[in-house]
CSV table of C-alpha atoms in Angstrom, one decimal:
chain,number,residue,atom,x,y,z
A,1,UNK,CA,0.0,0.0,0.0
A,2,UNK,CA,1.2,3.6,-0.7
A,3,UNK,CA,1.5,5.7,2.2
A,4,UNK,CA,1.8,9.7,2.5
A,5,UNK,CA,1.2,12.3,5.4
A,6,UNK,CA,0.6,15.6,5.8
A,7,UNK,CA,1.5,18.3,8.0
A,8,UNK,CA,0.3,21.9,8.7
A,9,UNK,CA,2.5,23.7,6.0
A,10,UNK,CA,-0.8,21.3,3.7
A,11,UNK,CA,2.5,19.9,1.6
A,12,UNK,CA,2.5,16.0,1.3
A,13,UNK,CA,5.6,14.3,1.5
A,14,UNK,CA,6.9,12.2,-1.4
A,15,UNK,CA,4.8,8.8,-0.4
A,16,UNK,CA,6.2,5.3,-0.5
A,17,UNK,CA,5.0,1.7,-0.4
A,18,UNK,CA,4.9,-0.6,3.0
A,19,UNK,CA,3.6,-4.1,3.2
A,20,UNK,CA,-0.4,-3.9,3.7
A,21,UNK,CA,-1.8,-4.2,7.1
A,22,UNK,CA,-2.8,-2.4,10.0
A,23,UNK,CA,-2.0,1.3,10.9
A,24,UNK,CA,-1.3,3.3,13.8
A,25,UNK,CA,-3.7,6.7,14.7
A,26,UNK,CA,-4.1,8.6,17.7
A,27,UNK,CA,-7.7,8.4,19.7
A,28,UNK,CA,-8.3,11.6,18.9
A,29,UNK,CA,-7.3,11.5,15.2
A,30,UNK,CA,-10.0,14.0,13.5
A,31,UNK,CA,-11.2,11.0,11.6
A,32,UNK,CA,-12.2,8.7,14.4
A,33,UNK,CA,-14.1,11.3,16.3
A,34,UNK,CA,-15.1,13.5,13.6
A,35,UNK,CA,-15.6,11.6,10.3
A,36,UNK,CA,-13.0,14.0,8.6
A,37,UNK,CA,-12.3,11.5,5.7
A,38,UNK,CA,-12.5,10.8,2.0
A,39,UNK,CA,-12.0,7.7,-0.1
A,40,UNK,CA,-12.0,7.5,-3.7
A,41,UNK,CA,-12.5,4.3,-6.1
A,42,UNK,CA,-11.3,3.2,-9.5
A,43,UNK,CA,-10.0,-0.3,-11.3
A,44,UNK,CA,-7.5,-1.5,-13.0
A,45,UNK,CA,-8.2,-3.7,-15.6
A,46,UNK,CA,-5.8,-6.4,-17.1
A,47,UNK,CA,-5.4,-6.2,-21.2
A,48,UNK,CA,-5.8,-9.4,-23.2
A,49,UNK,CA,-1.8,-9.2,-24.0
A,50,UNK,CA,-1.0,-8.6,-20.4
A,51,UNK,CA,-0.3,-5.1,-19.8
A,52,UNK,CA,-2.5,-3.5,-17.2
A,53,UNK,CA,-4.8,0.1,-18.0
A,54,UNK,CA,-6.3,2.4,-15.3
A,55,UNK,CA,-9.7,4.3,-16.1
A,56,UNK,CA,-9.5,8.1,-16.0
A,57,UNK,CA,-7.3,8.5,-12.4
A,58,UNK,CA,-7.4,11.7,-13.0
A,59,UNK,CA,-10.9,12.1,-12.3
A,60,UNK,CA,-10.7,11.0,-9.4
A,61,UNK,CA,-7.8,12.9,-8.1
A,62,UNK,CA,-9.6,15.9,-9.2
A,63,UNK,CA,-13.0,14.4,-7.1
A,64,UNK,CA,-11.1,13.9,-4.1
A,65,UNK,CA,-9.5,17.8,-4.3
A,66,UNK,CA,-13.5,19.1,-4.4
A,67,UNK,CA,-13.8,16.8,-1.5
A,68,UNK,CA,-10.8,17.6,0.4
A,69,UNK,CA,-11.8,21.0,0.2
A,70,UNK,CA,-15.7,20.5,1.3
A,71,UNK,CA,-13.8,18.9,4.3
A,72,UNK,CA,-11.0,21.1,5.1
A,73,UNK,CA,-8.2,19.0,4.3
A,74,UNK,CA,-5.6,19.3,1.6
A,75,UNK,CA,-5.2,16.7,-0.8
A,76,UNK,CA,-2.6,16.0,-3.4
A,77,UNK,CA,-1.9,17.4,-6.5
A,78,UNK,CA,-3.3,15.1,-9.0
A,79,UNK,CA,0.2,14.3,-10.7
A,80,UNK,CA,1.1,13.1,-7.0
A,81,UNK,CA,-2.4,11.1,-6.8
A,82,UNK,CA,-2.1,9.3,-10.3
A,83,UNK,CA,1.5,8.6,-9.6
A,84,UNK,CA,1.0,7.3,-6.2
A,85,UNK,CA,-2.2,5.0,-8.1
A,86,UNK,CA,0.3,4.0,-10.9
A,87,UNK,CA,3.1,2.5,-7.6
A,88,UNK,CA,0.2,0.8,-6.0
A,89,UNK,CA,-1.0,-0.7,-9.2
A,90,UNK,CA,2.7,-2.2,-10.1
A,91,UNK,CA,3.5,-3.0,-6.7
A,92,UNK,CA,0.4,-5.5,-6.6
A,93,UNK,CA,-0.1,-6.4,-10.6
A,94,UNK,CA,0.2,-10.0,-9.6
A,95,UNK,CA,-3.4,-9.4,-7.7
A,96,UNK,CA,-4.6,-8.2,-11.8
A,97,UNK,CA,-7.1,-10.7,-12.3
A,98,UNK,CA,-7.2,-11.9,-16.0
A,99,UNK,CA,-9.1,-10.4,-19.1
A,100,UNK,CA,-12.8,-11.0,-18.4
A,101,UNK,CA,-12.4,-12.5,-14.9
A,102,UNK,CA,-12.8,-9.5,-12.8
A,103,UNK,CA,-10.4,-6.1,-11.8
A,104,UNK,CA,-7.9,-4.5,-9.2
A,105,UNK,CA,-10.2,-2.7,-7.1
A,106,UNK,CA,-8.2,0.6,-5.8
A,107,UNK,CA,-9.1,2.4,-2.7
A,108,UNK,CA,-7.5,6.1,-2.0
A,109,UNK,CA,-8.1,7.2,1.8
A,110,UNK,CA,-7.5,10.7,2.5
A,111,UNK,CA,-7.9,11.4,6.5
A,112,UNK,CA,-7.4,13.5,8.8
A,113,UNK,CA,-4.8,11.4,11.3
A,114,UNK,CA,-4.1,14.3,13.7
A,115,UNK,CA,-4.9,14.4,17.3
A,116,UNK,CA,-7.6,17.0,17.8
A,117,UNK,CA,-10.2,16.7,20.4
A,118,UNK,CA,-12.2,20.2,19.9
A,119,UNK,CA,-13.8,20.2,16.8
A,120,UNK,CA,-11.3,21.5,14.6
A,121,UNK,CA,-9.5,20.3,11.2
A,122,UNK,CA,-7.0,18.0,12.4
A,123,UNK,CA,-3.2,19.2,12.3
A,124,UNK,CA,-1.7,16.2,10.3
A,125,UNK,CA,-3.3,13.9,7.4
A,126,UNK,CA,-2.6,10.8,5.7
A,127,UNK,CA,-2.9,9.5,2.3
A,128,UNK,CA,-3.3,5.7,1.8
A,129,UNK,CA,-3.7,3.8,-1.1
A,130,UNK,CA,-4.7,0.4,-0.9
A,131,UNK,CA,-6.4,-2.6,-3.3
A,132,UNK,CA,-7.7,-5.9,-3.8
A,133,UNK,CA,-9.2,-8.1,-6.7
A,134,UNK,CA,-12.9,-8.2,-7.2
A,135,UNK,CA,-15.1,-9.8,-9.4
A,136,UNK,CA,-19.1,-8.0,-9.5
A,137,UNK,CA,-20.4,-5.6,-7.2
A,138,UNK,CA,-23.5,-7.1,-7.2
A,139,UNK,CA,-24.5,-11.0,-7.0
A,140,UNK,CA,-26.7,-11.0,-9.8
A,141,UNK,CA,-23.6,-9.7,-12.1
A,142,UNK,CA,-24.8,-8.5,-15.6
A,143,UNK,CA,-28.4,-9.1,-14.1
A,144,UNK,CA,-31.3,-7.0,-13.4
A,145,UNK,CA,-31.2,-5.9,-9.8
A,146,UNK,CA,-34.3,-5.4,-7.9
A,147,UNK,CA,-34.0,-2.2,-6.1
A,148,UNK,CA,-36.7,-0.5,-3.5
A,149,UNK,CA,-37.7,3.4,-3.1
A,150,UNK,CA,-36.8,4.7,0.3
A,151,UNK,CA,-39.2,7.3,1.3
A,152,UNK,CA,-38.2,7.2,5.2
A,153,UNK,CA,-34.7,7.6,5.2
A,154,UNK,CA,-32.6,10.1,3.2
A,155,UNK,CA,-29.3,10.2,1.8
A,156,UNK,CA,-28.4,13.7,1.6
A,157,UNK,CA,-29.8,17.1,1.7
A,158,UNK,CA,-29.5,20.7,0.4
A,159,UNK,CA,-26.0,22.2,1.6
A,160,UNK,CA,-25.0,18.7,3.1
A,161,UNK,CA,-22.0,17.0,1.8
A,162,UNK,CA,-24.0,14.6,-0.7
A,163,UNK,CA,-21.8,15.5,-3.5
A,164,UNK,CA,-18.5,14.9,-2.4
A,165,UNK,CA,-17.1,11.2,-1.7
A,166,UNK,CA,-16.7,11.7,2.6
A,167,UNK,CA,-16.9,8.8,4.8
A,168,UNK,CA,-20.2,9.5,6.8
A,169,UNK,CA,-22.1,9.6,3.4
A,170,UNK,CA,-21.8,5.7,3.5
A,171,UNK,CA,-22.5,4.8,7.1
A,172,UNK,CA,-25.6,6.8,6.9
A,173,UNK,CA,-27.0,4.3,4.2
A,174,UNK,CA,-26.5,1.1,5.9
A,175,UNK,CA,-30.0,1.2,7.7
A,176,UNK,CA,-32.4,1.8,4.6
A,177,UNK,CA,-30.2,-0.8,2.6
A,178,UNK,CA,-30.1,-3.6,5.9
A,179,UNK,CA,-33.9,-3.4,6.2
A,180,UNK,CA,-34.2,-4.1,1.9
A,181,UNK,CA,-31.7,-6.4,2.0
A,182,UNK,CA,-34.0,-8.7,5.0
A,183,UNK,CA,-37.2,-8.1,2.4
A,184,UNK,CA,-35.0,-9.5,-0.6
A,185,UNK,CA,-34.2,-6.6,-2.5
A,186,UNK,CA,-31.0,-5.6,-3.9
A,187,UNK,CA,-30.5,-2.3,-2.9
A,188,UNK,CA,-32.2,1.1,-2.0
A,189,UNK,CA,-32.9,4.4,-4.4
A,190,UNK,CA,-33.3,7.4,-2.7
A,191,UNK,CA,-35.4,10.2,-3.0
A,192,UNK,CA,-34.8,14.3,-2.5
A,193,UNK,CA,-35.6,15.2,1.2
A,194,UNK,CA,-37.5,18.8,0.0
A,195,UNK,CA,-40.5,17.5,-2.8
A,196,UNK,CA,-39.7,13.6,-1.9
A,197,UNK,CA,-40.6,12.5,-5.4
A,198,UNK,CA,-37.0,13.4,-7.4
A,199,UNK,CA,-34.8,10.5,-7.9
A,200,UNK,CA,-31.5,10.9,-6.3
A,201,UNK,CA,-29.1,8.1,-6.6
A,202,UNK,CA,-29.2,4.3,-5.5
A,203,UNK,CA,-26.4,3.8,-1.8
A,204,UNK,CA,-23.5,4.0,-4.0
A,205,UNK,CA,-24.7,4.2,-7.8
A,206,UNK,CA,-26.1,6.8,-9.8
A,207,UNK,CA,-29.4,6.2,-11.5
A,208,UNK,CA,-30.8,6.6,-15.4
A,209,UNK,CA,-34.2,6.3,-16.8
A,210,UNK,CA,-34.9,4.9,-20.6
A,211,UNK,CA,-37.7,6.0,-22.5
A,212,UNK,CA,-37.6,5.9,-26.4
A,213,UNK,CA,-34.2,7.6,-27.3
A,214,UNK,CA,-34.0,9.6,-24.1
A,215,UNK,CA,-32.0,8.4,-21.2
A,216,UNK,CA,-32.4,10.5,-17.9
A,217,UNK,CA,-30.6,11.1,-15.0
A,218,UNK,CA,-30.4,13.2,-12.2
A,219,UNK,CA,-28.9,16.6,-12.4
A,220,UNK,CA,-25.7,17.0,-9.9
A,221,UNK,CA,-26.6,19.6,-8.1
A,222,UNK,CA,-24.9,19.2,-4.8
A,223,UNK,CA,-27.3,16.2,-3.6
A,224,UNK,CA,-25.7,13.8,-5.7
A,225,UNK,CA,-22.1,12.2,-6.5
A,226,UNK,CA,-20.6,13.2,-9.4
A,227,UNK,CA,-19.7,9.6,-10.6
A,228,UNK,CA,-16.7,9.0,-13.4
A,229,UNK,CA,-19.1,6.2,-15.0
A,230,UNK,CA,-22.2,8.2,-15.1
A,231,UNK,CA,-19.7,11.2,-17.0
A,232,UNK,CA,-18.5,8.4,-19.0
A,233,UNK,CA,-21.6,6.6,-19.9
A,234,UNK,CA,-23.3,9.9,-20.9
A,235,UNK,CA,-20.3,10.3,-23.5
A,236,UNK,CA,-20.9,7.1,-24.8
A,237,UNK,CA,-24.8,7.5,-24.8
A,238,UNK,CA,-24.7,10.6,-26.5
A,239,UNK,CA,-21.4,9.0,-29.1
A,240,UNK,CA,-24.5,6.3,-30.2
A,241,UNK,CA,-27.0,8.6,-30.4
A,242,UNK,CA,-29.2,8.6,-27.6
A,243,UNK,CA,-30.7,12.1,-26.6
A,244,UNK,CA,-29.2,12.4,-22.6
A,245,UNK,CA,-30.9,14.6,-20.0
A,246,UNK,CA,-29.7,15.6,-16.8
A,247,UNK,CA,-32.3,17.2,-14.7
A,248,UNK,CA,-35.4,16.7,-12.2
A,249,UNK,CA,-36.5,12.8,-13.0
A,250,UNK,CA,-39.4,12.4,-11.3
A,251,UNK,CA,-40.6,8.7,-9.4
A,252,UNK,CA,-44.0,8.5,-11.8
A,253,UNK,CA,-41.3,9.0,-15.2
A,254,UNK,CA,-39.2,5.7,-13.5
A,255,UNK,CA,-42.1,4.1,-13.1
A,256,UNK,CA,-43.5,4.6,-16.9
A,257,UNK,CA,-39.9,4.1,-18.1
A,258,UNK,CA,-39.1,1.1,-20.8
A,259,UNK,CA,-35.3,0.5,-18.9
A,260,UNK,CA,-33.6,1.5,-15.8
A,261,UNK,CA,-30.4,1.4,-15.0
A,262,UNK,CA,-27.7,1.9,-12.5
A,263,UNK,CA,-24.0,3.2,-12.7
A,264,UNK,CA,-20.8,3.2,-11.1
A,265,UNK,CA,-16.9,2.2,-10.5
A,266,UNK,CA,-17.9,-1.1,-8.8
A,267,UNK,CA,-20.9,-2.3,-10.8
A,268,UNK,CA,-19.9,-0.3,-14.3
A,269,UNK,CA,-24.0,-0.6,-15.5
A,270,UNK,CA,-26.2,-2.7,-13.1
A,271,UNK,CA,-29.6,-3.5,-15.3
A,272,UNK,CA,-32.3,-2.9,-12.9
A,273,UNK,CA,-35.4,-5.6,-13.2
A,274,UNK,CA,-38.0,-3.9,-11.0
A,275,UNK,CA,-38.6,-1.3,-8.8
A,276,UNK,CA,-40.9,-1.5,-5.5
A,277,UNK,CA,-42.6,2.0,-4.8
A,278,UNK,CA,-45.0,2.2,-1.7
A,279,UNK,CA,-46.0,-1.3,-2.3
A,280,UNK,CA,-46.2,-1.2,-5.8
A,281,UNK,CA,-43.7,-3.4,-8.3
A,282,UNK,CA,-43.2,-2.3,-11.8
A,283,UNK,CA,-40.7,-4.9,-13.7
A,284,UNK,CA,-38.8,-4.0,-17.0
A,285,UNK,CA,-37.6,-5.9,-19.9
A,286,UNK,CA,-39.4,-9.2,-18.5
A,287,UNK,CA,-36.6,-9.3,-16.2
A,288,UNK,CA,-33.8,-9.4,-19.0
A,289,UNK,CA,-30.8,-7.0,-19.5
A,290,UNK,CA,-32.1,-4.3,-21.3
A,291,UNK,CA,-30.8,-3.7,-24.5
A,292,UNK,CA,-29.3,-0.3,-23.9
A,293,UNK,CA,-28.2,-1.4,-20.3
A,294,UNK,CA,-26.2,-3.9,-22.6
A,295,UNK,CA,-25.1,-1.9,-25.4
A,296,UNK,CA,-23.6,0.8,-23.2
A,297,UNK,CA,-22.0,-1.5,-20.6
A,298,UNK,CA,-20.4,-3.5,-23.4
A,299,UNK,CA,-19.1,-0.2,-25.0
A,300,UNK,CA,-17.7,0.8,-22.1
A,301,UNK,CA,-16.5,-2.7,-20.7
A,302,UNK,CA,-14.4,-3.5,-24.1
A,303,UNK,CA,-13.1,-0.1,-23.3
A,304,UNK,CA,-11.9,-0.4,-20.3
A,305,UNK,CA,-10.5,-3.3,-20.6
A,306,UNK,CA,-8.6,-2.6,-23.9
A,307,UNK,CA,-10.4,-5.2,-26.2
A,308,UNK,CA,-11.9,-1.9,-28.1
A,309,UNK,CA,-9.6,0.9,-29.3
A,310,UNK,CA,-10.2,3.8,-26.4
A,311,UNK,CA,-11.8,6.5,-28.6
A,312,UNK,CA,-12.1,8.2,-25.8
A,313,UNK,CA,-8.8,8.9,-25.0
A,314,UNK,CA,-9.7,7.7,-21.4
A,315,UNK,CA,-7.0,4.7,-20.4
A,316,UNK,CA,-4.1,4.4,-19.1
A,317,UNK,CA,-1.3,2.1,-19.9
A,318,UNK,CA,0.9,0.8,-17.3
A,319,UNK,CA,4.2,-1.0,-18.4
């Protein structure tokens, strides 16, 4: 794992690798009693031929500075952030699974490890970088997921920290998605706390809405993550010719639309088979992968993991 810290001057030091394993903080470390932390998420993918690609770092180095700075903490420079992903990468490319068979997941931690016990940003912070191999997010893989509309709990509000990628966003959603879990569903979409009938985003995937040519989603507008797949699928949405909207997406257009879908770094495009709304189902596709569910997560996919030329200008080649 990579390693950096941070002191007051907000200059990081050069970094370096140590085995993986435990780590040392203070009690009173700002994260611990305060929740002043960030993480970040990407994969990297291993090419048919062997050689090993990332997917857009850079947006997530940029991500974690909008954090950082919604947090009070500093964060490295993105140079600094895509190099120290490139070291972790190498340093554990035997963990690369094989073409097809799954990715390196690869977790950046940003936190602040400084004693502080008034509430305060913490005097010293520390950058980690850690991964592991994964296959899919979700059990059902490339399968429609069954997902439930929380209109008890909330995710985020206006002026909270929905938008940026901080630790206590996560925690929050465990309830909601324990108690549709226990009733058999896959996960939980949330709605905005003010009109509670906008779509915000499923506990850690962004949502989009298929009807005819259109494909909706929910504006970011400070409620909502800013995921690197959603940017990137509405690239490749709008590269086939779909019409994309981001704006208000109402609960009555999901549940009149011909496909759902679900998006982000662990599940790429998560087909979504039925939605549950105050006790009533509504199923798409008979339960299949929808076809532009499948068309855009095998663009993307093929991208990723080099079997397509990158068009996009979006990979990253390691040597």
């Amino acid at each position: 794992m990579y390693i950096a810290k941070c002191g007051q001057d907000g200059k990081f030091s050069e970094g370096e690798l140590a085995p993986f394993g435990p780590i040392a903080l203070n009690p009173s470390s700002g994260v611990l009693n305060y929740g002043q932390g960030l993480f970040e998420g990407l994969k990297a993918y291993r090419k048919p031929d062997g050689s090993i690609l990332l997917f857009r770092p850079e947006e997530n180095a940029l991500r974690m500075q909008t954090g950082a700075e919604r947090m009070c903490m500093p964060a490295p420079s993105v140079e600094q952030f895509v190099d120290a992903v490139k070291q972790t990468v190498l340093a554990n490319k035997r963990w690369v699974p094989p073409t097809g068979k799954g990715s390196l997941y690869i977790r950046p931690l940003l936190m602040g490890s400084g004693a502080v016990l008034g509430l305060a940003p913490a005097p010293e912070y520390t950058f980690i970088i850690f991964a592991s191999p994964v296959g899919n997010y979700f059990k059902e893989g490339l399968a429609p997921i069954n997902l439930i509309v929380e209109d008890k709990f909330h995710r985020a509000t206006p002026g909270g920290t929905g938008s940026v990628k901080t630790i206590g966003n996560y925690a929050s959603v465990l309830m909601a998605q324990k108690i549709a879990k226990e009733k058999g569903y896959s996960d939980v979409l949330y709605l905005d706390v003010v009109h509670k009938k906008y779509l915000e985003e499923v506990s850690s995937c962004n949502i989009f809405v298929v009807k005819g040519n259109v494909i909706s989603t929910p504006a970011v507008k400070g409620t909502i993550l800013p995921g690197i797949t959603r940017k990137s699928i509405i690239d490749v949405a709008v590269s086939k010719g779909f019409q994309v909207e981001e704006r208000l997406v109402s609960v009555d257009e999901l549940l009149d639309a011909d496909e759902v879908f679900c998006t982000g770094t662990a599940v790429v495009v998560s087909p979504v088979g039925s939605i549950t709304y105050q006790g009533k189902r509504v199923e798409y596709g008979h339960q299949g992968v929808g076809v532009v569910s499948q068309q855009l997560y095998t663009s993307l996919t093929s991208l990723q993991m080099g079997q397509t030329e990158d068009w996009m200008g979006w990979t990253m080649q390691l040597n």
